[in-house]
CSV table of C-alpha atoms in Angstrom, one decimal:
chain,number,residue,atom,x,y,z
D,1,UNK,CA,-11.3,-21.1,3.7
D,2,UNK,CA,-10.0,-24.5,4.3
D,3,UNK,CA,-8.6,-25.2,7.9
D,4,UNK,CA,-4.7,-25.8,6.8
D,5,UNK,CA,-1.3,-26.1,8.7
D,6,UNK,CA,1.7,-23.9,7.6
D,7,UNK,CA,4.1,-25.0,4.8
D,8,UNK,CA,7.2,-23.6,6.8
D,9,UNK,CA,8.6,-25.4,9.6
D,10,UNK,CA,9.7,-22.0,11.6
D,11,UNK,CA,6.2,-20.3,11.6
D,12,UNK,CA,5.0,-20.0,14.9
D,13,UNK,CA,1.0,-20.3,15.0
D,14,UNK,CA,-1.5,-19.2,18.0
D,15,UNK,CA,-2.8,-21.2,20.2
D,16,UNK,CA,-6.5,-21.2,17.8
D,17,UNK,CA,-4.5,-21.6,15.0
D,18,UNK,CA,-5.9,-18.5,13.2
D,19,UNK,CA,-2.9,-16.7,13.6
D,20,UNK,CA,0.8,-17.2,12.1
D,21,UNK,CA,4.4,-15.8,12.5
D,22,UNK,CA,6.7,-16.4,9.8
D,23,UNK,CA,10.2,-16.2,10.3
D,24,UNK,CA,11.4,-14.5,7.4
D,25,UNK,CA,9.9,-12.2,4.6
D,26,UNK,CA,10.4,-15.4,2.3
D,27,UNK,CA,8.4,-17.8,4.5
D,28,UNK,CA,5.8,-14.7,4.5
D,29,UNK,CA,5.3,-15.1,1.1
D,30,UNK,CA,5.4,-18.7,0.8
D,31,UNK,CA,2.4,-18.6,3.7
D,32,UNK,CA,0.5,-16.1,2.0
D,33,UNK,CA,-0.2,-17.9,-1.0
D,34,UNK,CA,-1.0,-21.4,0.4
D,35,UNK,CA,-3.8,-19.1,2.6
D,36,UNK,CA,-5.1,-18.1,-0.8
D,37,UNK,CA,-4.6,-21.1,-2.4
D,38,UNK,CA,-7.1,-22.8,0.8
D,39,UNK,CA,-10.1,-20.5,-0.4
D,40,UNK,CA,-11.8,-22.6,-2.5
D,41,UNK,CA,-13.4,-19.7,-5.0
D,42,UNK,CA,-10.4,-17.3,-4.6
D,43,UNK,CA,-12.3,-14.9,-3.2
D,44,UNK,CA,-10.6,-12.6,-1.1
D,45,UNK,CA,-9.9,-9.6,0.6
D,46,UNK,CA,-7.3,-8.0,2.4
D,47,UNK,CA,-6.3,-5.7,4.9
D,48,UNK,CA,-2.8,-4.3,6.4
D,49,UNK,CA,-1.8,-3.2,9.5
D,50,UNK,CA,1.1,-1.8,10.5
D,51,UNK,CA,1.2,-2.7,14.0
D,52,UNK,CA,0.3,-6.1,14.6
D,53,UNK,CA,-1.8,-5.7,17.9
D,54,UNK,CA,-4.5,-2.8,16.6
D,55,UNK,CA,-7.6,-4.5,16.1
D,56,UNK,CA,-10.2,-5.1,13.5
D,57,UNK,CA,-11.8,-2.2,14.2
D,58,UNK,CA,-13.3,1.0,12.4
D,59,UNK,CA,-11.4,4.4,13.4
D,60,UNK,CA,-14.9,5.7,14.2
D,61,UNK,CA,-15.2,2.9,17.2
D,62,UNK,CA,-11.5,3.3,18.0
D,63,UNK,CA,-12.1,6.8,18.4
D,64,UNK,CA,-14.6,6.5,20.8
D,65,UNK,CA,-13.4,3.9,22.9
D,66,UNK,CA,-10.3,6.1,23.8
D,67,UNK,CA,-12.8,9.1,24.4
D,68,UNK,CA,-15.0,6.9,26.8
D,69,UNK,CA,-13.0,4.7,28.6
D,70,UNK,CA,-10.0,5.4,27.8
D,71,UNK,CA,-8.6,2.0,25.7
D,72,UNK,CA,-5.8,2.2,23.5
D,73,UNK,CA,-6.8,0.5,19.7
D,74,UNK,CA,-5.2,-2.9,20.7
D,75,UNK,CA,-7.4,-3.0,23.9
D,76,UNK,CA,-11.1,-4.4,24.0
D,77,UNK,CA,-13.8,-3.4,26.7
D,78,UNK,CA,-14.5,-5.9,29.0
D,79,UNK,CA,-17.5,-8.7,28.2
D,80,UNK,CA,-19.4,-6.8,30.5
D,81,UNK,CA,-19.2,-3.3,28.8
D,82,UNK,CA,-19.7,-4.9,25.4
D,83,UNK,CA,-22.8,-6.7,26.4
D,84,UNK,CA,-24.2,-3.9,28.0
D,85,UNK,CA,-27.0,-1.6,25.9
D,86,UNK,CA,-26.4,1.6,27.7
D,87,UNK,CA,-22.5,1.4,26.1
D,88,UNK,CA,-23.8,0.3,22.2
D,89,UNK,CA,-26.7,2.7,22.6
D,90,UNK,CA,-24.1,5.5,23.1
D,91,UNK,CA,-21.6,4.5,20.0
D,92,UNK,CA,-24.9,4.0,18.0
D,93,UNK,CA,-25.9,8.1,19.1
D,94,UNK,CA,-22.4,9.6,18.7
D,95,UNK,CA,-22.7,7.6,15.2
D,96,UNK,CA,-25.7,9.2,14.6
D,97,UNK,CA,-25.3,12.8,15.9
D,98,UNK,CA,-22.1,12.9,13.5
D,99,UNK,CA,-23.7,11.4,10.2
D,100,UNK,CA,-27.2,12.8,10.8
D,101,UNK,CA,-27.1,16.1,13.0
D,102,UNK,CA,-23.5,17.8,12.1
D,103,UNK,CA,-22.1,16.2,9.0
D,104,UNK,CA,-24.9,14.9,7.1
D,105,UNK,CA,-24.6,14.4,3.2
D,106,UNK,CA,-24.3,17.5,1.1
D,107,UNK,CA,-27.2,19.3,-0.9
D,108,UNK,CA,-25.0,18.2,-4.1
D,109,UNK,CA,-25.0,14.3,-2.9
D,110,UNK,CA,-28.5,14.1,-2.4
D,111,UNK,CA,-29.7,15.3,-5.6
D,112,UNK,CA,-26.6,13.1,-7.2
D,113,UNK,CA,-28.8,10.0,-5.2
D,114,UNK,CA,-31.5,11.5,-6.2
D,115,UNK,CA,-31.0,11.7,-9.9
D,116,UNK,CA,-28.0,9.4,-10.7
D,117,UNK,CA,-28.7,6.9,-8.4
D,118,UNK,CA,-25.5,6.7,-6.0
D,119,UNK,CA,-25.5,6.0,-2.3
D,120,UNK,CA,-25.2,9.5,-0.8
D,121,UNK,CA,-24.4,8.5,2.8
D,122,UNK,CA,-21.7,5.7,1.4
D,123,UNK,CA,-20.2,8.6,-0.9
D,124,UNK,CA,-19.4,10.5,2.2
D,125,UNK,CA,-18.3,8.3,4.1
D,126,UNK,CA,-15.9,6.9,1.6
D,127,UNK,CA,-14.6,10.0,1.2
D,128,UNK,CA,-13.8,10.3,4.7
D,129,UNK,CA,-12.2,7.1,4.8
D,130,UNK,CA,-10.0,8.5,1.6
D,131,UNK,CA,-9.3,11.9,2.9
D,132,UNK,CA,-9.5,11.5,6.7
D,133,UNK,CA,-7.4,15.2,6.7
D,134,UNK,CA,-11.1,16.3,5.9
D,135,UNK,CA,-12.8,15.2,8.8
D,136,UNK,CA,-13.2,17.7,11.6
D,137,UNK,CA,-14.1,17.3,15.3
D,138,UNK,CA,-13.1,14.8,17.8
D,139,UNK,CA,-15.5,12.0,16.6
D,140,UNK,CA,-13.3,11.1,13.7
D,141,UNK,CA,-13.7,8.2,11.2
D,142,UNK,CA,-16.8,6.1,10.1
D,143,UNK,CA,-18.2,2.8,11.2
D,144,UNK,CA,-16.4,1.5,7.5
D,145,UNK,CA,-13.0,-0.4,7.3
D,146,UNK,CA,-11.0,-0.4,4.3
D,147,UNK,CA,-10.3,-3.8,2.2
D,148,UNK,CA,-8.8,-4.0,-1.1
D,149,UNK,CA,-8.8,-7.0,-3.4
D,150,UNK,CA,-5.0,-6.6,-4.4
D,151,UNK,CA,-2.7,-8.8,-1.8
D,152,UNK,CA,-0.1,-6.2,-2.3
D,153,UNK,CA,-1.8,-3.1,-1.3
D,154,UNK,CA,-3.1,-4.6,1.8
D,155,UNK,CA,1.2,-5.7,2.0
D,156,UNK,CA,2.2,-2.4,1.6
D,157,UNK,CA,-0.5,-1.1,4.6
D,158,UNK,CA,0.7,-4.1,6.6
D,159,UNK,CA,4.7,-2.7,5.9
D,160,UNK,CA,4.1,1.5,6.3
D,161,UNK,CA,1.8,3.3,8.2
D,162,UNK,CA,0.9,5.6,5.3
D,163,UNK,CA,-2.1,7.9,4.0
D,164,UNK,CA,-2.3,10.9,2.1
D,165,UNK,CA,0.3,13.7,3.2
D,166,UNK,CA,2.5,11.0,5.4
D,167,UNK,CA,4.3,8.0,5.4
D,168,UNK,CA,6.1,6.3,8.1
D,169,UNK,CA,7.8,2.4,7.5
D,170,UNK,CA,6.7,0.3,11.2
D,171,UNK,CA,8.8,-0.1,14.0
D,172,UNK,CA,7.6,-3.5,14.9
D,173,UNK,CA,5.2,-6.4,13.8
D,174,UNK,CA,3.1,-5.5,10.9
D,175,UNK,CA,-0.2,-7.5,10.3
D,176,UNK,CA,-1.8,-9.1,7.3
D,177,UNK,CA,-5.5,-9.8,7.6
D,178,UNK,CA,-7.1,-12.4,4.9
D,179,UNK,CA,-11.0,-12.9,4.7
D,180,UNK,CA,-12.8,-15.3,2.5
D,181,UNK,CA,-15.8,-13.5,1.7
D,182,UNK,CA,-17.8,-16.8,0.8
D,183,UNK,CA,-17.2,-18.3,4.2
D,184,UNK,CA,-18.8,-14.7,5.7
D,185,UNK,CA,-22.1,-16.0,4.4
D,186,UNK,CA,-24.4,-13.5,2.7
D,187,UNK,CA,-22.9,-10.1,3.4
D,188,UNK,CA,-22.8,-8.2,0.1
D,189,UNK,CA,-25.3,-5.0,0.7
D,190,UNK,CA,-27.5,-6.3,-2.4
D,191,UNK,CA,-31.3,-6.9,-2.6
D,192,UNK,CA,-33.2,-8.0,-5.9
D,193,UNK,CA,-29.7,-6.5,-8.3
D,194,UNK,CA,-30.2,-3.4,-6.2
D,195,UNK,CA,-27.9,-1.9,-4.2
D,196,UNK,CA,-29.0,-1.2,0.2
D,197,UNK,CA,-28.5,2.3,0.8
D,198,UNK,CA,-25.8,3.0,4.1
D,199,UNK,CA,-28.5,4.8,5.7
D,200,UNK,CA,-30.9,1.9,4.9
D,201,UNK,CA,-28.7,-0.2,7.2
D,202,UNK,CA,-28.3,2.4,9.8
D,203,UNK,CA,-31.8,3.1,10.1
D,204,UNK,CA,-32.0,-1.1,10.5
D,205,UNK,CA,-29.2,-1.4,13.9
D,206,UNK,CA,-31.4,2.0,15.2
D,207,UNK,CA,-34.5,-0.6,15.3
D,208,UNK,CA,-33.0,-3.6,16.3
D,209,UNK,CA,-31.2,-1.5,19.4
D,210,UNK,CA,-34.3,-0.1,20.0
D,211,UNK,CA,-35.7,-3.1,20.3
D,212,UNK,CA,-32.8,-4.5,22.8
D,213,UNK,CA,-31.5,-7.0,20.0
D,214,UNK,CA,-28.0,-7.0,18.2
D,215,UNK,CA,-27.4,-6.1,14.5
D,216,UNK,CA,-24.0,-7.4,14.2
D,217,UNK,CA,-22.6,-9.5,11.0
D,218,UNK,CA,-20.3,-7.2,9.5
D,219,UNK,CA,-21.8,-6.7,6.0
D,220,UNK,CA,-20.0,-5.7,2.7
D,221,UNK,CA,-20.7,-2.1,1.1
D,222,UNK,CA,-19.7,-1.9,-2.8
D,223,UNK,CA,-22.6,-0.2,-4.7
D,224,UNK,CA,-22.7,-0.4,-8.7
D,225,UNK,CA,-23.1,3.3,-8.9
D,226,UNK,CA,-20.0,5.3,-7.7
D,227,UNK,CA,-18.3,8.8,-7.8
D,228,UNK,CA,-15.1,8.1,-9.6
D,229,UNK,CA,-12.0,8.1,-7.4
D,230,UNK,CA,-8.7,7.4,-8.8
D,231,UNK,CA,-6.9,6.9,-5.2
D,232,UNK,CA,-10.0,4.5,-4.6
D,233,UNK,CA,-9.6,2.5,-7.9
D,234,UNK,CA,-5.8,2.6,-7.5
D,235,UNK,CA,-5.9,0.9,-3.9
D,236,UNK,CA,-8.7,-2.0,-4.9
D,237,UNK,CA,-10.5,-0.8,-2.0
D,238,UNK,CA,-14.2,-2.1,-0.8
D,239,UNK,CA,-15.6,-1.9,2.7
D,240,UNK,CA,-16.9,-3.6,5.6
D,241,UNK,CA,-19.1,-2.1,7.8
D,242,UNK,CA,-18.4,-2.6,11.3
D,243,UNK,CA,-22.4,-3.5,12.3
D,244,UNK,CA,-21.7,-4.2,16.0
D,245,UNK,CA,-20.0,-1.5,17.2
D,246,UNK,CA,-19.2,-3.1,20.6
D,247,UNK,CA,-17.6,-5.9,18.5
D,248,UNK,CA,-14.5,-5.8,16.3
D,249,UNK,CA,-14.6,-7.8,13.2
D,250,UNK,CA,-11.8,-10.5,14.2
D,251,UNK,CA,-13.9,-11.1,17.7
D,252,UNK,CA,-17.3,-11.3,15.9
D,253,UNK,CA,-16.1,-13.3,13.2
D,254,UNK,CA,-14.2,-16.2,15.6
D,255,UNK,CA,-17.9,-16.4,17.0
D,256,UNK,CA,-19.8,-16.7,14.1
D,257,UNK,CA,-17.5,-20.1,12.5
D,258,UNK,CA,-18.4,-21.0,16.4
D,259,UNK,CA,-22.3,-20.4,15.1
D,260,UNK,CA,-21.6,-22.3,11.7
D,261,UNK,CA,-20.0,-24.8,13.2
D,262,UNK,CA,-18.2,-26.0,9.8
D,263,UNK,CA,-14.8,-26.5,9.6
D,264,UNK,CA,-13.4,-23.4,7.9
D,265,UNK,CA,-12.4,-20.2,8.8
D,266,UNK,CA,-13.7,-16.9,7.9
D,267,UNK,CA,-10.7,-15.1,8.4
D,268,UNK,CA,-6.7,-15.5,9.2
D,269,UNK,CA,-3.9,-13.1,10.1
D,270,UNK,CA,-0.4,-13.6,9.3
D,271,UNK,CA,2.4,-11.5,10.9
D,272,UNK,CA,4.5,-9.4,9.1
D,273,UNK,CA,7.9,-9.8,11.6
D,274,UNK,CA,9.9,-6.7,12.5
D,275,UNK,CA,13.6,-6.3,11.0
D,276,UNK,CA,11.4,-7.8,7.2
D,277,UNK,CA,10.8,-4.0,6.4
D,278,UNK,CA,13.3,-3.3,3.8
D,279,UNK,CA,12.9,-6.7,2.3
D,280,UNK,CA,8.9,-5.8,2.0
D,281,UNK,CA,9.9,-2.8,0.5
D,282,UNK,CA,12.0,-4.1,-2.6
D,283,UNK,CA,9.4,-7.2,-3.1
D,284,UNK,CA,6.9,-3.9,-3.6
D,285,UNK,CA,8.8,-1.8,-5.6
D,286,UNK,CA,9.7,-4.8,-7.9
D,287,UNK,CA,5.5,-5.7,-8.8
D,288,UNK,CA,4.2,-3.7,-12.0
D,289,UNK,CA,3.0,-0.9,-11.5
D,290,UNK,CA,5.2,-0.7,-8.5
D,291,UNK,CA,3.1,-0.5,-4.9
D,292,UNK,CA,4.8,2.9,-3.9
D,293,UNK,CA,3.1,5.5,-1.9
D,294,UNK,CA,2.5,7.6,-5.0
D,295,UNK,CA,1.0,5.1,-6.5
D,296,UNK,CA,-1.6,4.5,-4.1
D,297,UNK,CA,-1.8,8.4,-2.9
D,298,UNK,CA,-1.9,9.8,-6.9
D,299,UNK,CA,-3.7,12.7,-5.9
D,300,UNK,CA,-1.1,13.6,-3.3
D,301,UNK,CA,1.3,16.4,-4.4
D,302,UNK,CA,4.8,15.7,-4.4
């Protein structure tokens, strides 16, 4: 996306200029759209947050960084941890030891890969990421973040910190991420009309790692063939995959328009400010079909 200033006076923008605070919920809005308006092919995706400070990180690597050193999800490990192969080398095992050794895909995935064609090791972890109650054990999450292409959804995930089974409006700051996918470069998990297999991709990082190098641009998982999930389809969802694990996607990102040196942005995050909640609530409840949380959560009983 185009390098652009804000159209209202009172937002407040970081010191890299990736990063705004509107005042108001109004300003918000106004904000939002001249961000989408700067990507030249309006191509977008989204993602929420309800507390501002958590980073762009998969649960799966949040998880572990509390387990190993102890960092809450707004905290990053120092340069020195992150650089280090003896620390990615362990995320990339306990990665490995969950999706290979005690949860691998079911008997009834592999012979849908093997005779429908789907992505057995992307159909479970998308179903982890849906019905995160279902995963068991300590290690939890997967290296995937959820996106959607619908600016509201990623709103209402910016205004409540919801999934299935509980709801709760934010306290504070929310966050709205906003990535344009053609300034990520070529990302989309495609080769020849074909569809890369997850475990394609994992078997990849264990080579490069292996081989003391980095696999790290974030890429995009959407195969063509999908198990049909209405909480899925009703939240616009698509994935990135978190490649780096020592690296969330806002930190690798910032260093790769470094790389490109062109004069866009991959990526910008606008603040959702505290005491905007009830406001955020009524401009979602107004949009057709209204973004509730039975909307999003269909499958959840009432």
């Amino acid at each position: 996306m185009k390098k652009i200033s804000p159209k209202c006076s009172k937002t407040i923008v970081s010191s890299d200029s990736r990063v705004w605070k509107p005042a108001n919920f109004e300003d918000f809005l106004i904000e939002l759209e001249h961000i989408i308006a700067a990507c030249p092919e309006q191509n977008q995706l989204f993602r929420g947050h309800a507390d501002s400070k958590w980073l762009l990180e998969s649960t799966f690597v949040r998880t572990c960084k509390k387990i190993l050193i102890d960092l809450e999800p707004h905290a990053r490990p120092s340069e020195k941890t992150r650089e280090s192969f003896e620390y990615i080398g362990v995320l990339l095992g306990l990665l490995l030891l969950k999706y290979d050794v005690l949860i691998p895909p079911s008997q009834e995935l592999q012979i849908l890969e093997r005779d429908q064609g789907i992505d057995a090791m992307f159909e479970l972890m998308k179903r982890i990421q849906q019905y995160p109650e279902e995963d068991r054990g300590p290690l939890k999450g997967t290296f995937f973040l959820d996106w959607t292409k619908n600016k509201n959804v990623g709103l209402y995930f910016a205004n409540f910190d919801a999934n299935r089974g509980y709801i709760k409006i934010r306290k504070n700051d929310g966050a709205l991420f906003i990535c344009d996918l053609r300034a990520t470069g070529k990302t989309l998990m495609r080769k020849d009309g074909e569809a890369v297999r997850v475990q394609d991709i994992i078997d990849k990082i264990v080579k490069a790692i292996n081989e003391n190098k980095r696999f790290g641009c974030p890429l995009l998982f959407y195969p063509p063939k999908q198990i049909g999930n209405l909480q899925a389809n009703r939240q616009d969802v698509v994935y990135w995959a978190q490649m780096d694990l020592a690296y969330d996607l806002e930190d690798f990102w910032k260093r790769q328009e470094v790389d490109q040196n062109k004069d866009e942005r991959i990526f910008m995050k606008l603040i959702l400010p505290n005491k905007t909640q009830n406001d955020c609530e009524d401009y979602l409840n107004s949009q057709s079909p209204p973004i509730t949380h039975r909307h999003l959560f269909p499958e959840e009983r009432s």
